[in-house]
PDB file of C-alpha atoms in Angstrom:
ATOM      1  CA  MET A   1     -37.817  52.611  48.998  1.00 46.00           C
ATOM      2  CA  GLN A   2     -38.200  53.493  45.336  1.00 53.00           C
ATOM      3  CA  SER A   3     -39.898  56.789  44.469  1.00 57.00           C
ATOM      4  CA  LYS A   4     -43.220  56.724  42.660  1.00 55.00           C
ATOM      5  CA  SER A   5     -41.729  58.354  39.583  1.00 54.00           C
ATOM      6  CA  LEU A   6     -38.887  55.843  39.408  1.00 58.00           C
ATOM      7  CA  LEU A   7     -41.422  53.010  39.370  1.00 59.00           C
ATOM      8  CA  ILE A   8     -43.291  54.844  36.611  1.00 57.00           C
ATOM      9  CA  ALA A   9     -40.004  55.290  34.776  1.00 58.00           C
ATOM     10  CA  ILE A  10     -39.247  51.597  35.049  1.00 63.00           C
ATOM     11  CA  ALA A  11     -42.688  50.729  33.737  1.00 59.00           C
ATOM     12  CA  ALA A  12     -42.460  53.242  30.896  1.00 55.00           C
ATOM     13  CA  PHE A  13     -39.148  51.820  29.806  1.00 58.00           C
ATOM     14  CA  ALA A  14     -40.053  48.158  30.072  1.00 58.00           C
ATOM     15  CA  VAL A  15     -43.589  47.883  28.826  1.00 51.00           C
ATOM     16  CA  THR A  16     -43.097  49.943  25.684  1.00 50.00           C
ATOM     17  CA  THR A  17     -40.271  47.820  24.298  1.00 56.00           C
ATOM     18  CA  THR A  18     -40.855  45.265  21.570  1.00 56.00           C
ATOM     19  CA  GLY A  19     -39.843  42.459  23.921  1.00 62.00           C
ATOM     20  CA  VAL A  20     -36.636  40.880  25.133  1.00 65.00           C
ATOM     21  CA  GLN A  21     -35.605  40.139  21.541  1.00 62.00           C
ATOM     22  CA  ALA A  22     -35.014  43.872  21.113  1.00 63.00           C
ATOM     23  CA  TYR A  23     -32.162  43.559  23.595  1.00 64.00           C
ATOM     24  CA  GLY A  24     -30.501  40.519  22.120  1.00 63.00           C
ATOM     25  CA  GLY A  25     -32.846  37.842  23.408  1.00 70.00           C
ATOM     26  CA  VAL A  26     -33.092  35.898  26.659  1.00 77.00           C
ATOM     27  CA  GLU A  27     -29.544  34.555  26.535  1.00 78.00           C
ATOM     28  CA  LYS A  28     -27.900  37.966  26.211  1.00 77.00           C
ATOM     29  CA  LEU A  29     -30.070  39.489  28.930  1.00 82.00           C
ATOM     30  CA  ALA A  30     -29.243  36.596  31.226  1.00 84.00           C
ATOM     31  CA  ARG A  31     -25.526  37.134  30.593  1.00 81.00           C
ATOM     32  CA  ALA A  32     -26.047  40.790  31.508  1.00 81.00           C
ATOM     33  CA  GLY A  33     -27.357  39.720  34.907  1.00 86.00           C
ATOM     34  CA  ILE A  34     -31.125  39.812  34.389  1.00 86.00           C
ATOM     35  CA  ASN A  35     -32.686  36.834  36.160  1.00 90.00           C
ATOM     36  CA  LYS A  36     -35.362  34.574  34.687  1.00 89.00           C
ATOM     37  CA  GLU A  37     -38.188  36.079  36.728  1.00 90.00           C
ATOM     38  CA  GLN A  38     -37.300  39.573  35.569  1.00 87.00           C
ATOM     39  CA  ILE A  39     -37.050  38.530  31.923  1.00 86.00           C
ATOM     40  CA  GLN A  40     -40.466  36.901  32.210  1.00 88.00           C
ATOM     41  CA  ALA A  41     -41.805  40.031  33.897  1.00 86.00           C
ATOM     42  CA  PHE A  42     -40.629  42.199  30.982  1.00 83.00           C
ATOM     43  CA  GLU A  43     -42.497  39.980  28.543  1.00 84.00           C
ATOM     44  CA  GLU A  44     -45.667  39.757  30.627  1.00 86.00           C
ATOM     45  CA  ALA A  45     -45.641  43.518  31.229  1.00 82.00           C
ATOM     46  CA  ARG A  46     -45.298  44.155  27.510  1.00 81.00           C
ATOM     47  CA  GLU A  47     -48.318  41.943  26.812  1.00 84.00           C
ATOM     48  CA  LEU A  48     -50.329  43.656  29.550  1.00 83.00           C
ATOM     49  CA  ARG A  49     -49.341  47.062  28.148  1.00 77.00           C
ATOM     50  CA  GLU A  50     -50.435  46.035  24.667  1.00 79.00           C
ATOM     51  CA  SER A  51     -53.811  44.931  26.064  1.00 85.00           C
ATOM     52  CA  GLY A  52     -54.208  48.327  27.718  1.00 79.00           C
ATOM     53  CA  ASP A  53     -53.712  47.183  31.322  1.00 82.00           C
ATOM     54  CA  LEU A  54     -50.909  49.570  32.267  1.00 73.00           C
ATOM     55  CA  LYS A  55     -51.455  49.300  36.019  1.00 76.00           C
ATOM     56  CA  SER A  56     -51.082  45.507  36.028  1.00 83.00           C
ATOM     57  CA  ALA A  57     -48.024  45.840  33.801  1.00 79.00           C
ATOM     58  CA  ARG A  58     -46.382  48.179  36.297  1.00 78.00           C
ATOM     59  CA  ASP A  59     -47.380  45.982  39.242  1.00 81.00           C
ATOM     60  CA  ARG A  60     -45.827  42.950  37.536  1.00 84.00           C
ATOM     61  CA  LEU A  61     -42.523  44.785  37.106  1.00 81.00           C
ATOM     62  CA  VAL A  62     -42.480  45.963  40.699  1.00 81.00           C
ATOM     63  CA  LYS A  63     -43.222  42.438  41.934  1.00 86.00           C
ATOM     64  CA  ALA A  64     -40.230  41.131  39.961  1.00 86.00           C
ATOM     65  CA  GLY A  65     -37.951  43.597  41.743  1.00 84.00           C
ATOM     66  CA  ILE A  66     -37.022  45.523  38.599  1.00 80.00           C
ATOM     67  CA  ASP A  67     -35.168  48.644  39.695  1.00 76.00           C
ATOM     68  CA  GLU A  68     -32.590  51.176  38.556  1.00 71.00           C
ATOM     69  CA  GLU A  69     -29.838  48.563  38.531  1.00 79.00           C
ATOM     70  CA  THR A  70     -31.941  46.278  36.334  1.00 80.00           C
ATOM     71  CA  LEU A  71     -32.436  49.081  33.827  1.00 75.00           C
ATOM     72  CA  LYS A  72     -28.702  49.686  33.709  1.00 78.00           C
ATOM     73  CA  LYS A  73     -28.111  46.021  32.931  1.00 82.00           C
ATOM     74  CA  VAL A  74     -30.743  46.079  30.183  1.00 79.00           C
ATOM     75  CA  ARG A  75     -29.154  49.156  28.625  1.00 78.00           C
ATOM     76  CA  GLU A  76     -25.729  47.531  28.766  1.00 82.00           C
ATOM     77  CA  ALA A  77     -27.080  44.424  27.041  1.00 81.00           C
ATOM     78  CA  LYS A  78     -28.556  46.588  24.295  1.00 80.00           C
ATOM     79  CA  LYS A  79     -25.306  48.516  23.898  1.00 83.00           C
ATOM     80  CA  MET A  80     -23.314  45.296  23.576  1.00 84.00           C
ATOM     81  CA  VAL A  81     -25.624  43.997  20.859  1.00 84.00           C
ATOM     82  CA  HIS A  82     -25.514  47.274  18.931  1.00 86.00           C
ATOM     83  CA  SER A  83     -21.730  47.503  19.235  1.00 90.00           C
ATOM     84  CA  ALA A  84     -21.285  43.957  17.949  1.00 90.00           C
ATOM     85  CA  ILE A  85     -23.601  44.624  15.009  1.00 91.00           C
ATOM     86  CA  GLN A  86     -21.875  47.914  14.223  1.00 92.00           C
ATOM     87  CA  GLU A  87     -18.440  46.316  14.238  1.00 95.00           C
ATOM     88  CA  ALA A  88     -19.562  43.455  12.006  1.00 94.00           C
ATOM     89  CA  VAL A  89     -21.113  45.886   9.519  1.00 94.00           C
ATOM     90  CA  GLU A  90     -18.049  48.115   9.434  1.00 94.00           C
ATOM     91  CA  ASN A  91     -15.831  45.052   8.867  1.00 96.00           C
ATOM     92  CA  LYS A  92     -18.295  43.578   6.359  1.00 96.00           C
ATOM     93  CA  ASP A  93     -18.087  40.348   8.354  1.00 97.00           C
ATOM     94  CA  TYR A  94     -21.258  38.350   7.682  1.00 96.00           C
ATOM     95  CA  GLU A  95     -20.411  35.434   9.971  1.00 96.00           C
ATOM     96  CA  THR A  96     -19.816  37.711  12.945  1.00 95.00           C
ATOM     97  CA  PHE A  97     -22.953  39.650  12.045  1.00 94.00           C
ATOM     98  CA  LYS A  98     -25.059  36.480  12.180  1.00 93.00           C
ATOM     99  CA  VAL A  99     -23.808  35.760  15.691  1.00 90.00           C
ATOM    100  CA  ALA A 100     -24.461  39.348  16.790  1.00 88.00           C
ATOM    101  CA  ILE A 101     -28.074  39.424  15.581  1.00 87.00           C
ATOM    102  CA  ALA A 102     -29.030  35.944  16.815  1.00 84.00           C
ATOM    103  CA  ASP A 103     -32.328  36.109  18.764  1.00 75.00           C
ATOM    104  CA  SER A 104     -32.821  39.740  17.741  1.00 77.00           C
ATOM    105  CA  PRO A 105     -35.505  41.081  15.335  1.00 77.00           C
ATOM    106  CA  LEU A 106     -32.837  41.580  12.660  1.00 84.00           C
ATOM    107  CA  SER A 107     -32.312  37.829  12.454  1.00 85.00           C
ATOM    108  CA  ASP A 108     -35.717  37.536  10.754  1.00 86.00           C
ATOM    109  CA  ILE A 109     -34.911  40.332   8.296  1.00 89.00           C
ATOM    110  CA  VAL A 110     -31.295  39.867   7.269  1.00 92.00           C
ATOM    111  CA  THR A 111     -31.294  36.166   6.468  1.00 93.00           C
ATOM    112  CA  THR A 112     -28.792  35.848   3.610  1.00 95.00           C
ATOM    113  CA  LYS A 113     -25.412  37.168   2.546  1.00 95.00           C
ATOM    114  CA  SER A 114     -27.196  39.224  -0.118  1.00 94.00           C
ATOM    115  CA  ASP A 115     -29.392  40.813   2.548  1.00 94.00           C
ATOM    116  CA  PHE A 116     -26.290  41.579   4.579  1.00 95.00           C
ATOM    117  CA  ASP A 117     -24.562  43.204   1.615  1.00 95.00           C
ATOM    118  CA  LEU A 118     -27.598  45.454   1.136  1.00 94.00           C
ATOM    119  CA  PHE A 119     -27.641  46.250   4.848  1.00 94.00           C
ATOM    120  CA  VAL A 120     -23.975  47.259   4.709  1.00 96.00           C
ATOM    121  CA  GLU A 121     -24.581  49.363   1.601  1.00 95.00           C
ATOM    122  CA  ALA A 122     -27.454  51.185   3.309  1.00 93.00           C
ATOM    123  CA  HIS A 123     -25.324  51.795   6.379  1.00 92.00           C
ATOM    124  CA  GLU A 124     -22.526  53.263   4.257  1.00 94.00           C
ATOM    125  CA  LEU A 125     -24.954  55.486   2.367  1.00 93.00           C
ATOM    126  CA  LYS A 126     -26.386  56.723   5.647  1.00 90.00           C
ATOM    127  CA  MET A 127     -22.919  57.545   6.946  1.00 91.00           C
ATOM    128  CA  GLU A 128     -22.264  59.515   3.755  1.00 92.00           C
ATOM    129  CA  GLY A 129     -25.469  61.500   4.250  1.00 90.00           C
ATOM    130  CA  GLU A 130     -27.319  59.808   1.399  1.00 91.00           C
ATOM    131  CA  TRP A 131     -30.478  59.373   3.464  1.00 88.00           C
ATOM    132  CA  ILE A 132     -33.017  58.829   0.699  1.00 90.00           C
ATOM    133  CA  GLU A 133     -30.950  56.117  -0.966  1.00 91.00           C
ATOM    134  CA  ALA A 134     -30.296  54.445   2.399  1.00 89.00           C
ATOM    135  CA  GLU A 135     -33.995  54.524   3.293  1.00 90.00           C
ATOM    136  CA  GLU A 136     -34.893  52.892  -0.014  1.00 90.00           C
ATOM    137  CA  ILE A 137     -32.606  49.959   0.741  1.00 92.00           C
ATOM    138  CA  PHE A 138     -33.811  49.655   4.334  1.00 89.00           C
ATOM    139  CA  SER A 139     -37.397  49.611   3.037  1.00 89.00           C
ATOM    140  CA  GLU A 140     -36.476  46.947   0.499  1.00 89.00           C
ATOM    141  CA  LEU A 141     -35.168  44.826   3.364  1.00 89.00           C
ATOM    142  CA  GLY A 142     -38.319  45.422   5.380  1.00 87.00           C
ATOM    143  CA  ILE A 143     -36.677  47.649   7.970  1.00 83.00           C
ATOM    144  CA  ASN A 144     -38.832  50.591   8.975  1.00 68.00           C
ATOM    145  CA  ARG A 145     -36.714  53.587   9.831  1.00 56.00           C
ATOM    146  CA  HIS A 146     -37.903  57.126  10.261  1.00 48.00           C
ATOM    147  CA  GLY A 147     -35.802  59.819   8.700  1.00 42.00           C
ATOM    148  CA  LYS A 148     -32.699  61.661   9.663  1.00 42.00           C
ATOM    149  CA  PRO A 149     -31.500  61.480  13.254  1.00 41.00           C
ATOM    150  CA  ARG A 150     -32.278  64.595  15.187  1.00 39.00           C
ATOM    151  CA  ASN A 151     -32.716  65.831  18.708  1.00 39.00           C
ATOM    152  CA  HIS A 152     -35.489  63.550  19.968  1.00 40.00           C
ATOM    153  CA  PHE A 153     -37.380  66.437  21.520  1.00 42.00           C
ATOM    154  CA  GLY A 154     -37.010  69.180  18.930  1.00 40.00           C
ATOM    155  CA  MET A 155     -36.306  72.544  20.559  1.00 33.00           C
ATOM    156  CA  ARG A 156     -36.700  71.062  24.034  1.00 48.00           C
ATOM    157  CA  GLY A 157     -33.623  68.882  24.125  1.00 51.00           C
ATOM    158  CA  HIS A 158     -32.179  70.953  26.972  1.00 55.00           C
ATOM    159  CA  VAL A 159     -34.605  69.124  29.276  1.00 60.00           C
ATOM    160  CA  LEU A 160     -32.414  66.021  29.067  1.00 67.00           C
ATOM    161  CA  SER A 161     -29.470  67.742  30.712  1.00 71.00           C
ATOM    162  CA  ASP A 162     -31.465  68.001  33.944  1.00 71.00           C
ATOM    163  CA  LEU A 163     -32.155  64.254  34.128  1.00 73.00           C
ATOM    164  CA  ASP A 164     -30.002  61.386  35.330  1.00 70.00           C
ATOM    165  CA  ASP A 165     -29.409  58.306  33.150  1.00 68.00           C
ATOM    166  CA  VAL A 166     -32.449  56.370  34.343  1.00 64.00           C
ATOM    167  CA  GLN A 167     -34.766  59.369  34.136  1.00 69.00           C
ATOM    168  CA  ARG A 168     -33.439  60.248  30.667  1.00 74.00           C
ATOM    169  CA  GLU A 169     -33.964  56.708  29.366  1.00 68.00           C
ATOM    170  CA  ALA A 170     -37.513  56.574  30.716  1.00 70.00           C
ATOM    171  CA  PHE A 171     -38.343  60.089  29.500  1.00 76.00           C
ATOM    172  CA  GLN A 172     -37.266  59.200  25.961  1.00 72.00           C
ATOM    173  CA  VAL A 173     -39.497  56.123  25.878  1.00 65.00           C
ATOM    174  CA  ALA A 174     -42.415  57.969  27.484  1.00 67.00           C
ATOM    175  CA  ARG A 175     -41.987  60.761  24.922  1.00 71.00           C
ATOM    176  CA  GLN A 176     -42.013  58.288  22.069  1.00 65.00           C
ATOM    177  CA  SER A 177     -45.269  56.708  23.279  1.00 60.00           C
ATOM    178  CA  ASN A 178     -46.755  60.117  24.164  1.00 65.00           C
ATOM    179  CA  ASP A 179     -47.189  59.079  27.811  1.00 65.00           C
ATOM    180  CA  ARG A 180     -47.601  62.580  29.238  1.00 70.00           C
ATOM    181  CA  GLU A 181     -48.322  61.412  32.783  1.00 66.00           C
ATOM    182  CA  THR A 182     -45.008  59.598  32.936  1.00 67.00           C
ATOM    183  CA  MET A 183     -43.124  62.492  31.316  1.00 73.00           C
ATOM    184  CA  HIS A 184     -44.465  64.945  33.869  1.00 74.00           C
ATOM    185  CA  ALA A 185     -43.720  62.623  36.791  1.00 68.00           C
ATOM    186  CA  ILE A 186     -40.107  62.181  35.672  1.00 72.00           C
ATOM    187  CA  LEU A 187     -39.605  65.910  35.176  1.00 77.00           C
ATOM    188  CA  LYS A 188     -41.138  66.628  38.592  1.00 72.00           C
ATOM    189  CA  GLU A 189     -38.829  64.072  40.244  1.00 65.00           C
ATOM    190  CA  ALA A 190     -35.846  65.801  38.623  1.00 71.00           C
ATOM    191  CA  GLY A 191     -37.052  69.230  39.768  1.00 74.00           C
ATOM    192  CA  VAL A 192     -37.650  70.487  36.236  1.00 73.00           C
ATOM    193  CA  GLU A 193     -40.278  73.191  35.848  1.00 64.00           C
ATOM    194  CA  LEU A 194     -43.282  71.968  33.879  1.00 56.00           C
ATOM    195  CA  HIS A 195     -44.603  75.296  32.596  1.00 50.00           C
ATOM    196  CA  HIS A 196     -44.614  75.767  28.808  1.00 44.00           C
ATOM    197  CA  ARG A 197     -44.376  71.971  28.364  1.00 41.00           C
ATOM    198  CA  HIS A 198     -48.051  71.150  27.987  1.00 41.00           C
ATOM    199  CA  ARG A 199     -48.495  71.579  24.244  1.00 40.00           C
ATOM    200  CA  GLU A 200     -49.728  68.338  22.691  1.00 41.00           C
ATOM    201  CA  GLN A 201     -47.118  66.749  20.449  1.00 39.00           C
ATOM    202  CA  LYS A 202     -47.065  63.678  18.304  1.00 39.00           C
ATOM    203  CA  PRO A 203     -44.919  60.704  19.314  1.00 37.00           C
ATOM    204  CA  ILE A 204     -41.421  60.904  17.880  1.00 30.00           C
ATOM    205  CA  LYS A 205     -39.597  57.921  16.450  1.00 36.00           C
ATOM    206  CA  TRP A 206     -35.905  57.826  15.810  1.00 31.00           C
ATOM    207  CA  ILE A 207     -33.282  55.685  14.098  1.00 36.00           C
ATOM    208  CA  GLU A 208     -31.618  53.306  16.498  1.00 43.00           C
TER     209      GLU A 208
END
């Protein structure tokens, strides 16, 4: 039987995503082993979460049988999409890039070869540490990115070392959405002391 905190972790991960398109779309998730009912559950849970009905969102995910293995498959699908995009950008291969971003949010942003060239330029500037210049290009393309990559949890990054992969993934998403109940439940499940972790903090966003 799944622990309460794992179910919370699953819900935190799933219902705070931007939808299945963020992971390459339905086709890529299906190839990763996510069945149709589970894909539908992710979408319905996201809509329920956006309407404020978190309990129903979690119940929908549980009913669909979404578990630790499902999360691993979702993460793998996301990694495959990101790797394909990264390779296409590094090779400046627009045709391969178009295939990689199909059904993803980027497909509505980078729609021409000129857009792609700007995207590549911004990526190269970022890699060279020219963050301001890169951000200007990303903004021109309509891509909202939020500053320099950093430890997602400021001075408290050591917390992550006490969590397993599933707990870490869920904690990161819960931290981003400032879901303190979920954060505490995950830390408790991992046996991490909660004292000195109750100071209110703003949600943190990071570059993907």
